[in-house]
Amino acid sequence: MSIDLALVGATGAVGRTALDILAERDFPIGRLRLMASARSAGKKVSTAWGKVEVEDLDEADPGGVEVAIFSAGASRSEAHGPRFVEAGAVVIDNSSCFRMDPRVPLVVADVNDHALESHEGLIANPNCTTMVLMMAVAPLHRAAGLRSMVATSYQSVSGSGQKGMAELSDQIEQFRDDQPALAQGRWTDPGTEVYSRPIGFNVLPLAGSETRRGYTDEEWKLVNESRKILDLPGLAVEPTCVRVPVMVGHGLAASMWFDRPLDRSEAVRILSAAPGVEVWEDIPPTPLDSAGRDRTLVGRVRETVGAPGGINLWAVGDNLRKGAALNTIQLAERLKL
Amino acid sequence: MSIDLALVGATGAVGRTALDILAERDFPIGRLRLMASARSAGKKVSTAWGKVEVEDLDEADPGGVEVAIFSAGASRSEAHGPRFVEAGAVVIDNSSCFRMDPRVPLVVADVNDHALESHEGLIANPNCTTMVLMMAVAPLHRAAGLRSMVATSYQSVSGSGQKGMAELSDQIEQFRDDQPALAQGRWTDPGTEVYSRPIGFNVLPLAGSETRRGYTDEEWKLVNESRKILDLPGLAVEPTCVRVPVMVGHGLAASMWFDRPLDRSEAVRILSAAPGVEVWEDIPPTPLDSAGRDRTLVGRVRETVGAPGGINLWAVGDNLRKGAALNTIQLAERLKL
């Protein structure tokens, strides 16, 4: 059994990671096609299945594609996803385009796999921050019934793609001889392209762009996608999304309360048994630890000290892997074609 | 009128900042004495009042000192604070040593100045993270009665003194040619002295050391000092303290609920009128913006979207200034000697 697979957005940060993961997992590739914007078309990319020339997405014929993984942004998914579906492909889309469409399942592998069954050709991959959080939250929810959650993120720059990583690198370099001055607030603005404020030696308490009621699109994703994945339309979520000067790995601090009190030992037991999760009790898991790993790392599991009965914890995961490429591939593996 | 002042811990990160601030504010110095551990004794430090030789704290005679500002760690405060008080000085202590002592007022200037009046020679300066948070929380509490709060920090390395800043600088340098590898989790551990895990291109979800119930001393300070400063012994606080690769400036994301609902416009109005606070509505205030500034910057003021009636906000302040040195000097200015 083999699958003819198209990777759309093959030259981006997530696309490259997807190629690594397909090889690591011995994904049963039949024909592999790589697609991207006209700018990257014609490039030859080395893969575990030989060199593959990148096709121009605008021109590419989806005929014969069984599964297409889209990681090329919402506007390309909107423009091209439906025509791939019409041509018979199952599209697993990593953009925000179809996530909240009630006909499209939004699936975290190992969390709500059952939702895959109802797909009509399109399957949505959740936002990277939500994905990491769900890996830690869903097992506790299943055990005790999640009621409310305050979630605060520490999101790496690769969440903005390769250009986010380049901007952090450039600014670290520009600030290199300026570090004592940074401490006194005497610094020269390095100029920004990707972010609204410098990210080198800084944190930016606004990830995404502001939309409704002062919350950013990233923050609304955390609210709405969590509700859809957990099938809890009334779930109370307070989201704050913050960018930090880290290359890869999204961290989240979460405070959660449930229908019944949950104590630390039960929470640790549940999380330790959850697929795709590793509980670190002795060393606090950091973004650097999560980079390159498939599992979501959970640490600092504590009983709440304010409003009793809840759990405070920290979760961190590789936003390019479980947060994006890995999950799309896990979904592809679990499809009944 | 002039004040004979001793600065204990004069050569540390906070001590140096205190010397700058004393000069900026034209503090009415009579005689200025600088004290530190034996290691720094004998050094000559340039100040706005001429060169001053650093005295060995162990040997220093406190006679004649009217106000002593201690920023030399809890064990030195414990060993030497009382003998300065006995010699007639008012001691303003920046360590955790006396903060929770019921006889010692714990004061944030512009928040609970009235508590100064009851001092018996010792006054405690709050922890830097708590200080920044209190500047934003206290005005809202006065208006609407704070009930509960979830607070998550983004603490800079200067909170660990000059050695914290040096460790971040060193690691950034060591990771310099290793940035692509960081993204794949292939990095060489740079070794750590100050922190338990690398801080360069990373965040460390454990600031301080774990004490009770899985919470760190930093986190308990956030709970207990907030309760004492706001005179709310039953206040519900969920604290998570995280170190970030920033030189100066502690940020906090806070979700708060009150005795009555508070809407965004009222919260912004209250905070805009609060002394020592600046509300930034158009640009999200970052740690880099806060460095070198006296005021606490507040941004992203939003009505809660989960449990209604509360406020989510972001606050950031220079942890060496308002978080430490500035507040001690503001307290010294407000003393009735």
XYZ file of C-alpha atoms in Angstrom:
674
model
C 0.000 0.000 0.000
C 1.376 3.382 -0.906
C 0.028 6.926 -0.985
C 0.534 9.544 -3.689
C 1.192 12.648 -1.654
C 1.492 16.330 -2.495
C 3.236 18.698 -0.108
C 2.051 22.252 -0.727
C 4.336 24.905 0.740
C 7.217 22.468 0.493
C 9.967 25.086 0.765
C 8.752 26.796 3.957
C 9.745 26.045 7.538
C 6.860 23.601 8.050
C 7.250 22.003 4.591
C 10.908 21.227 5.189
C 10.126 19.737 8.567
C 7.375 17.630 6.965
C 9.912 16.139 4.521
C 12.164 15.154 7.430
C 9.286 13.594 9.338
C 7.915 11.654 6.336
C 11.344 10.052 5.978
C 11.787 9.394 9.728
C 8.441 7.631 9.870
C 8.895 5.624 6.646
C 5.692 7.097 5.363
C 4.473 4.830 2.526
C 5.044 7.367 -0.256
C 3.936 6.300 -3.738
C 4.537 9.403 -5.790
C 5.778 12.489 -3.937
C 4.978 15.898 -5.403
C 6.220 19.195 -3.994
C 4.402 22.434 -4.696
C 4.978 26.049 -3.767
C 4.495 29.561 -5.081
C 5.887 30.541 -8.492
C 8.928 32.032 -6.732
C 10.110 28.576 -5.619
C 8.880 26.632 -8.638
C 11.612 24.787 -10.547
C 13.854 24.370 -7.481
C 15.021 20.810 -6.967
C 14.688 19.553 -3.401
C 16.569 16.505 -2.079
C 14.242 14.100 -0.327
C 14.424 10.530 0.933
C 12.676 9.609 -2.318
C 15.200 11.337 -4.567
C 15.354 14.858 -5.971
C 11.949 16.353 -6.584
C 11.323 19.475 -8.627
C 9.004 21.996 -7.003
C 5.864 22.628 -9.049
C 4.129 25.983 -9.296
C 0.975 25.553 -7.218
C -1.017 27.838 -9.509
C -0.310 25.584 -12.477
C -0.195 22.184 -10.760
C -2.708 19.541 -11.833
C -4.053 17.813 -8.708
C -5.034 14.727 -10.688
C -3.799 11.533 -9.023
C -2.979 13.166 -5.681
C -4.457 11.017 -2.887
C -3.438 13.193 0.064
C -2.365 16.840 -0.082
C -0.793 18.523 2.918
C -1.148 22.294 2.652
C 1.211 24.555 4.634
C 1.257 27.615 2.426
C -0.958 30.103 4.237
C -4.703 30.650 4.359
C -5.127 32.451 1.044
C -3.475 29.625 -0.933
C -5.522 27.035 0.938
C -8.683 28.921 0.092
C -7.716 29.290 -3.565
C -6.460 25.760 -4.176
C -7.742 23.426 -1.436
C -11.202 22.952 -2.962
C -9.850 22.113 -6.415
C -7.616 19.415 -4.926
C -10.635 17.982 -3.112
C -12.675 18.042 -6.323
C -9.899 16.164 -8.081
C -10.226 13.423 -5.460
C -7.534 14.304 -2.935
C -7.991 14.441 0.806
C -6.618 17.834 1.835
C -5.036 18.214 5.262
C -4.758 21.937 5.710
C -2.379 23.571 8.126
C -3.775 27.102 7.660
C -6.559 28.841 9.558
C -8.743 28.877 6.417
C -11.173 26.049 7.144
C -10.619 25.401 10.842
C -13.866 26.882 12.091
C -15.990 25.565 9.189
C -18.509 23.207 10.846
C -18.194 20.732 7.938
C -14.427 20.455 8.413
C -13.034 18.350 11.249
C -10.290 20.032 13.299
C -8.123 17.233 14.577
C -5.223 16.784 16.992
C -3.893 13.255 16.477
C -4.188 11.315 19.767
C -6.763 13.813 21.051
C -9.859 13.676 18.826
C -9.012 11.177 16.072
C -12.678 10.116 15.932
C -13.490 13.453 14.257
C -11.518 12.328 11.187
C -14.283 9.927 10.210
C -16.729 12.634 9.213
C -14.472 14.463 6.765
C -15.731 15.445 3.321
C -12.326 15.837 1.722
C -11.001 18.633 3.909
C -9.379 18.193 7.309
C -7.989 21.112 9.295
C -4.811 21.040 11.357
C -5.065 23.256 14.453
C -2.942 26.288 15.183
C 0.480 25.371 16.601
C -0.119 26.997 20.000
C -3.517 25.358 20.448
C -2.041 22.008 19.410
C 0.592 22.009 22.160
C -1.966 23.090 24.744
C -4.504 20.449 23.697
C -1.968 17.640 24.149
C -1.758 18.545 27.850
C -5.339 19.653 28.421
C -7.396 16.999 26.619
C -6.342 14.048 28.803
C -7.225 16.008 31.942
C -10.510 17.121 30.383
C -11.479 13.526 29.610
C -10.849 12.578 33.215
C -12.436 15.487 35.041
C -14.386 17.720 32.606
C -12.678 21.013 31.778
C -14.624 24.131 32.797
C -12.292 27.071 32.481
C -8.729 27.843 31.550
C -6.313 30.764 31.570
C -3.603 30.169 28.946
C -0.547 32.352 28.419
C 1.900 31.559 25.635
C 5.633 31.839 25.024
C 5.700 31.426 21.231
C 8.876 30.979 19.225
C 9.686 32.989 16.112
C 9.481 29.961 13.804
C 5.733 30.274 14.291
C 6.167 33.133 11.809
C 8.144 30.885 9.449
C 11.728 31.218 8.273
C 11.403 34.989 8.103
C 10.663 35.080 11.824
C 13.836 33.116 12.551
C 15.851 35.383 10.254
C 14.556 38.502 12.015
C 15.558 37.159 15.432
C 19.032 36.188 14.150
C 19.565 39.604 12.568
C 18.513 41.490 15.666
C 20.651 39.383 18.000
C 23.569 40.221 15.715
C 22.735 43.930 15.668
C 22.385 44.054 19.433
C 25.627 42.104 19.871
C 27.833 44.971 20.985
C 24.965 46.838 22.502
C 24.104 44.528 25.364
C 25.116 46.812 28.247
C 23.108 49.616 26.642
C 20.052 47.372 26.342
C 19.968 47.155 30.109
C 19.709 50.921 30.363
C 17.166 51.359 27.615
C 19.732 53.020 25.332
C 19.418 50.981 22.157
C 19.076 51.726 18.488
C 15.905 50.359 16.973
C 17.106 47.568 14.683
C 14.085 48.005 12.436
C 11.515 45.255 12.077
C 9.779 43.571 9.164
C 8.001 40.561 10.581
C 7.143 41.886 14.013
C 5.836 45.260 15.115
C 8.579 45.676 17.725
C 12.082 44.225 18.188
C 12.148 40.570 19.269
C 15.907 40.210 19.991
C 16.514 40.346 23.765
C 12.839 41.216 24.112
C 9.390 39.709 24.351
C 6.466 40.971 22.337
C 3.163 40.707 24.221
C 1.136 40.604 21.023
C 1.385 37.591 18.727
C -0.698 37.910 15.572
C -2.757 40.988 14.843
C -5.525 42.518 16.884
C -9.010 41.713 15.699
C -12.030 41.813 18.024
C -12.279 43.187 21.565
C -8.528 43.789 21.732
C -7.624 40.121 21.266
C -5.406 38.961 18.415
C -6.271 36.335 15.810
C -3.806 34.034 17.614
C -5.721 34.518 20.856
C -9.113 33.870 19.254
C -7.691 30.691 17.704
C -6.719 29.506 21.165
C -10.288 30.111 22.366
C -12.278 28.861 19.388
C -10.099 25.948 18.308
C -9.890 24.628 21.877
C -13.694 24.724 22.063
C -14.069 22.848 18.766
C -11.389 20.209 19.431
C -12.674 19.451 22.927
C -16.310 19.737 21.766
C -16.936 22.256 24.552
C -18.658 25.223 22.896
C -19.085 27.038 26.205
C -15.540 26.554 27.504
C -14.234 29.668 29.294
C -10.740 30.550 28.027
C -8.637 33.628 28.803
C -5.899 33.772 26.163
C -2.721 35.851 26.060
C -0.278 35.170 23.216
C 3.273 36.466 23.559
C 6.237 36.070 21.203
C 9.623 35.257 22.775
C 13.169 35.252 21.325
C 13.334 31.481 20.866
C 13.858 29.743 17.510
C 11.598 26.701 17.875
C 9.260 25.467 20.612
C 6.030 27.006 21.860
C 5.514 27.029 25.608
C 2.275 27.604 27.501
C 1.442 28.265 31.119
C -2.108 27.125 31.838
C -4.395 27.299 34.865
C -7.374 24.977 34.591
C -10.450 24.141 36.622
C -12.683 21.116 36.113
C -16.121 19.742 36.989
C -14.487 17.969 39.907
C -11.289 18.725 41.834
C -8.162 17.163 40.397
C -5.102 16.622 42.544
C -1.498 16.667 41.434
C -0.856 12.934 41.646
C -3.916 12.077 39.557
C -3.040 14.744 36.985
C 0.525 13.446 36.679
C -0.736 9.870 36.370
C -3.181 10.830 33.602
C -0.618 12.866 31.684
C 2.077 10.200 32.023
C -0.284 7.690 30.382
C -1.371 10.075 27.581
C -0.051 9.227 24.100
C 2.340 11.818 22.673
C 3.007 13.367 26.089
C 6.060 13.158 28.334
C 5.874 14.412 31.907
C 9.142 15.860 33.190
C 9.167 16.029 36.952
C 12.812 16.713 37.808
C 13.868 19.134 35.091
C 11.546 21.869 33.844
C 11.073 21.214 30.108
C 12.094 24.167 27.937
C 11.570 25.104 24.275
C 15.161 24.029 23.485
C 14.342 20.597 24.921
C 11.227 20.344 22.777
C 12.920 21.255 19.472
C 13.239 18.231 17.225
C 11.054 16.062 19.454
C 7.679 14.640 18.560
C 6.243 14.542 22.051
C 4.755 17.415 23.969
C 6.648 17.949 27.214
C 4.669 18.769 30.339
C 6.143 19.988 33.590
C 5.435 21.983 36.723
C 2.156 20.210 37.378
C 0.819 21.888 40.536
C -2.448 22.079 42.413
C -3.887 25.583 42.265
C -3.222 27.727 45.349
C -5.867 30.393 44.714
C -9.204 28.899 43.657
C -8.886 25.310 44.900
C -9.273 22.068 42.937
C -7.585 23.154 39.709
C -4.253 22.433 38.086
C -1.485 24.788 36.963
C 0.989 23.379 34.470
C 3.536 24.184 31.778
C 3.526 22.523 28.348
C 6.022 22.931 25.535
C 6.193 21.394 22.084
C 8.015 21.751 18.783
C 5.693 24.071 16.874
C 7.037 22.902 13.511
C 6.567 19.216 14.421
C 3.569 18.378 16.630
C 2.426 21.979 16.230
C 2.298 21.612 12.447
C 4.062 19.070 10.192
C 3.985 16.038 12.478
C 0.276 16.340 13.190
C -0.610 16.621 9.487
C 1.396 13.448 8.820
C -0.146 11.624 11.788
C -3.555 12.520 10.342
C -2.508 11.268 6.891
C -1.400 7.983 8.468
C -4.766 7.559 10.168
C -6.914 8.267 7.089
C -8.973 5.446 5.704
C -8.364 5.979 2.005
C 18.122 69.309 54.772
C 20.361 66.440 53.789
C 20.453 62.735 54.511
C 23.479 60.615 55.402
C 22.903 57.524 53.313
C 24.555 54.125 53.138
C 24.148 51.962 50.049
C 24.792 48.328 50.943
C 25.468 46.122 47.934
C 26.737 49.159 46.060
C 28.632 47.221 43.399
C 25.783 44.939 42.304
C 23.289 45.482 39.484
C 20.742 47.127 41.780
C 23.357 49.146 43.681
C 24.745 50.678 40.488
C 21.271 51.542 39.306
C 20.562 53.136 42.693
C 23.597 55.438 42.288
C 22.295 56.568 38.885
C 18.816 57.206 40.252
C 20.033 59.109 43.346
C 21.860 61.458 40.978
C 18.972 61.785 38.501
C 16.592 62.715 41.298
C 19.003 65.104 43.069
C 18.564 63.111 46.221
C 19.641 65.359 49.124
C 22.751 63.364 50.015
C 24.680 64.520 53.066
C 27.363 61.891 53.446
C 27.255 58.980 51.006
C 28.730 55.675 52.121
C 29.035 52.607 49.894
C 29.294 49.134 51.383
C 29.692 45.666 49.946
C 31.267 42.320 50.696
C 34.995 42.080 51.483
C 35.633 41.119 47.855
C 34.611 44.586 46.636
C 35.914 46.553 49.630
C 38.546 49.159 48.783
C 37.248 49.733 45.240
C 36.694 53.375 44.396
C 33.369 54.113 42.728
C 32.673 57.328 40.801
C 29.437 58.944 41.907
C 27.713 62.274 41.417
C 29.148 63.135 44.844
C 32.730 62.283 43.940
C 34.732 59.092 44.252
C 33.671 56.951 47.172
C 35.648 54.017 48.507
C 33.626 50.871 49.097
C 33.641 49.784 52.739
C 33.643 46.165 53.893
C 30.112 45.630 55.221
C 31.357 43.220 57.907
C 33.614 45.915 59.347
C 31.551 49.019 58.640
C 30.419 51.126 61.593
C 26.798 52.150 61.019
C 27.130 55.134 63.336
C 25.778 58.311 61.744
C 23.912 56.550 58.938
C 20.380 57.970 58.729
C 19.061 55.776 55.937
C 20.587 52.507 54.731
C 19.439 50.891 51.507
C 20.309 47.184 51.508
C 20.539 45.304 48.192
C 23.016 42.618 49.096
C 20.901 39.493 49.504
C 18.834 38.095 52.352
C 21.647 36.633 54.429
C 23.515 39.978 54.591
C 20.295 41.803 55.436
C 19.641 39.356 58.233
C 23.182 39.631 59.581
C 23.589 43.405 59.338
C 20.160 45.051 59.045
C 19.342 44.899 62.767
C 22.703 46.417 63.819
C 22.123 49.361 61.464
C 18.673 49.859 63.003
C 20.135 49.676 66.498
C 22.656 52.344 65.536
C 19.750 54.621 64.581
C 19.417 54.093 60.820
C 16.201 53.447 58.987
C 16.915 50.359 56.876
C 15.128 49.968 53.546
C 15.768 46.368 52.628
C 15.516 45.045 49.109
C 15.909 41.377 50.075
C 13.234 38.836 50.981
C 14.542 38.666 54.568
C 11.970 40.782 56.418
C 9.157 41.105 53.874
C 6.688 38.794 55.550
C 7.541 39.925 59.107
C 4.289 41.449 60.432
C 6.231 44.235 62.174
C 7.881 45.308 58.924
C 5.922 47.350 56.377
C 6.194 46.096 52.787
C 5.750 49.148 50.615
C 5.333 49.971 46.939
C 5.681 53.730 46.591
C 2.455 55.162 45.120
C 0.547 52.028 46.124
C 0.590 51.709 49.933
C 2.698 54.632 51.165
C 0.530 54.848 54.300
C 2.168 51.616 55.537
C 5.473 53.504 55.914
C 4.178 55.316 58.985
C 4.218 52.243 61.197
C 7.846 51.289 60.641
C 10.110 50.432 63.559
C 13.376 51.017 61.739
C 12.984 48.362 59.066
C 11.068 48.769 55.802
C 10.913 46.025 53.182
C 11.019 46.585 49.435
C 8.895 44.035 47.548
C 10.188 41.484 45.072
C 10.728 42.990 41.606
C 8.051 40.901 39.885
C 5.440 41.652 42.523
C 6.335 45.352 42.356
C 5.613 45.633 38.623
C 2.363 43.727 39.007
C 1.198 45.820 41.963
C 1.598 49.057 39.994
C -1.039 47.811 37.550
C -3.240 45.841 39.930
C -3.530 48.152 42.950
C -5.355 51.003 41.160
C -7.935 48.540 39.781
C -8.261 46.901 43.199
C -8.971 50.242 44.843
C -11.738 50.895 42.336
C -13.414 47.496 42.173
C -12.062 45.195 44.902
C -9.699 42.487 43.659
C -10.892 38.929 44.252
C -8.680 36.627 42.231
C -5.774 36.811 39.853
C -3.783 34.517 37.564
C -0.313 36.012 37.020
C 2.317 34.654 34.642
C 5.708 36.299 34.428
C 8.348 36.950 31.780
C 11.320 37.788 34.006
C 14.588 39.169 32.709
C 17.985 37.773 33.650
C 19.030 40.935 35.531
C 16.613 39.708 38.205
C 19.500 37.336 38.988
C 21.984 40.241 39.075
C 24.989 40.860 36.860
C 25.799 37.152 36.790
C 22.426 36.472 35.159
C 23.174 38.996 32.422
C 26.640 37.543 31.910
C 25.225 34.024 31.546
C 22.757 35.151 28.887
C 25.497 37.027 26.984
C 27.829 34.029 27.085
C 25.191 31.611 25.872
C 24.038 33.859 23.037
C 27.678 33.987 21.960
C 28.110 30.209 22.220
C 24.926 29.569 20.255
C 25.939 32.142 17.651
C 26.951 29.742 14.896
C 24.568 27.098 16.086
C 21.262 28.809 15.356
C 20.044 26.469 12.581
C 20.846 23.498 14.808
C 18.874 25.010 17.688
C 15.757 24.774 15.558
C 16.276 21.039 15.177
C 17.142 20.366 18.783
C 20.750 19.599 17.893
C 22.682 21.871 20.231
C 25.570 21.506 22.587
C 24.709 22.282 26.174
C 26.572 25.527 26.882
C 26.784 24.695 30.571
C 25.031 26.804 33.159
C 26.002 28.390 36.460
C 23.193 30.713 37.400
C 20.251 28.828 35.896
C 19.426 25.141 35.907
C 18.955 25.074 32.119
C 20.209 27.219 29.218
C 18.572 30.653 28.956
C 19.997 31.761 25.558
C 17.348 31.320 22.834
C 15.231 29.609 25.470
C 12.769 30.254 28.258
C 13.031 28.615 31.628
C 9.632 27.896 33.183
C 11.021 27.909 36.690
C 12.307 31.141 38.212
C 13.725 30.723 41.686
C 13.849 27.367 43.417
C 11.012 25.021 44.246
C 9.849 25.165 47.820
C 6.318 24.127 48.840
C 3.660 22.332 46.781
C 5.756 22.569 43.608
C 5.818 26.372 43.602
C 9.067 28.319 43.646
C 10.077 30.944 46.179
C 9.491 33.533 43.410
C 5.940 32.272 42.987
C 5.190 32.311 46.707
C 6.503 35.887 46.862
C 4.014 36.848 44.169
C 1.201 35.316 46.255
C 2.200 36.421 49.735
C 3.614 39.855 48.983
C 0.572 40.758 46.865
C -1.670 39.794 49.769
C 0.327 41.889 52.252
C 0.712 44.974 50.024
C -2.971 45.027 49.071
C -4.010 44.065 52.618
C -6.025 41.156 51.177
C -4.994 38.097 53.204
C -7.473 35.863 51.372
C -6.634 36.976 47.817
C -6.624 34.050 45.363
C -3.470 34.148 43.218
C -2.232 31.543 40.719
C 1.449 32.345 40.085
C 3.772 31.057 37.366
C 7.246 32.594 37.168
C 9.252 32.105 33.987
C 12.705 33.428 33.049
C 13.137 34.803 29.517
C 16.286 35.789 27.541
C 15.880 39.515 28.118
C 18.469 41.707 29.879
C 16.227 44.091 31.825
C 12.468 44.440 32.224
C 10.023 42.075 33.891
C 6.723 41.494 32.079
C 3.537 39.990 33.475
C 0.335 38.746 31.936
C -2.482 38.961 34.464
C -6.127 37.923 34.487
C -8.107 39.537 37.287
C -11.616 39.408 38.653
C -13.143 41.890 41.087
C -16.064 42.338 43.492
C -17.895 44.079 40.656
C -17.474 43.856 36.870
C -14.936 46.243 35.397
C -15.062 47.208 31.743
C -12.158 48.117 29.520
C -12.806 51.845 29.327
C -13.038 52.219 33.101
C -9.898 50.119 33.605
C -7.961 52.233 31.088
C -9.218 55.442 32.719
C -8.168 54.266 36.182
C -4.733 53.092 35.040
C -4.101 56.250 32.998
C -4.667 58.316 36.142
C -2.520 56.107 38.387
C 0.804 57.621 39.502
C 3.867 55.844 38.128
C 1.868 54.085 35.398
C 1.721 54.730 31.642
C -0.947 53.054 29.541
C 0.181 52.244 25.992
C -2.775 51.650 23.750
C -1.277 51.714 20.251
C 2.038 49.917 20.720
C 2.354 46.901 22.997
C 4.918 47.854 25.654
C 7.888 45.487 25.774
C 10.723 44.887 28.256
C 13.120 46.828 25.978
C 10.734 49.798 26.192
C 10.652 49.573 29.969
C 14.433 49.457 30.457
C 15.749 52.723 31.884
C 12.246 54.052 32.564
C 10.771 54.792 35.958
C 7.164 54.155 35.064
C 5.447 50.801 34.784
C 4.027 50.359 31.281
C 0.615 48.755 30.923
C -0.893 47.529 27.672
C -3.344 45.067 26.146
C -6.086 45.977 28.598
C -8.972 43.677 27.612
C -12.252 42.547 29.080
C -12.149 38.844 29.909
C -13.760 36.558 27.311
C -14.127 33.462 29.479
C -15.480 34.265 32.936
C -17.091 37.692 32.373
C -16.483 40.954 34.198
C -12.714 40.641 34.635
C -9.721 42.298 33.027
C -6.741 40.772 31.219
C -3.691 42.980 30.884
C 0.046 43.093 30.349
C 2.414 45.086 32.575
C 6.144 45.579 32.203
C 8.652 47.494 34.285
C 12.379 47.955 34.727
C 13.132 45.399 37.439
C 16.308 47.233 38.491
C 14.485 50.573 38.742
C 10.876 50.455 39.955
C 11.368 46.756 40.664
C 14.235 47.518 43.046
C 16.444 50.629 43.260
C 13.883 53.288 42.336
C 11.319 52.058 44.845
C 13.863 52.014 47.688
C 14.794 55.620 46.865
C 11.156 56.691 46.564
C 10.626 55.228 50.038
C 13.678 57.055 51.369
C 12.302 60.316 49.943
C 8.979 59.765 51.689
C 10.404 58.944 55.115
C 9.762 61.371 57.928
C 13.173 61.386 59.575
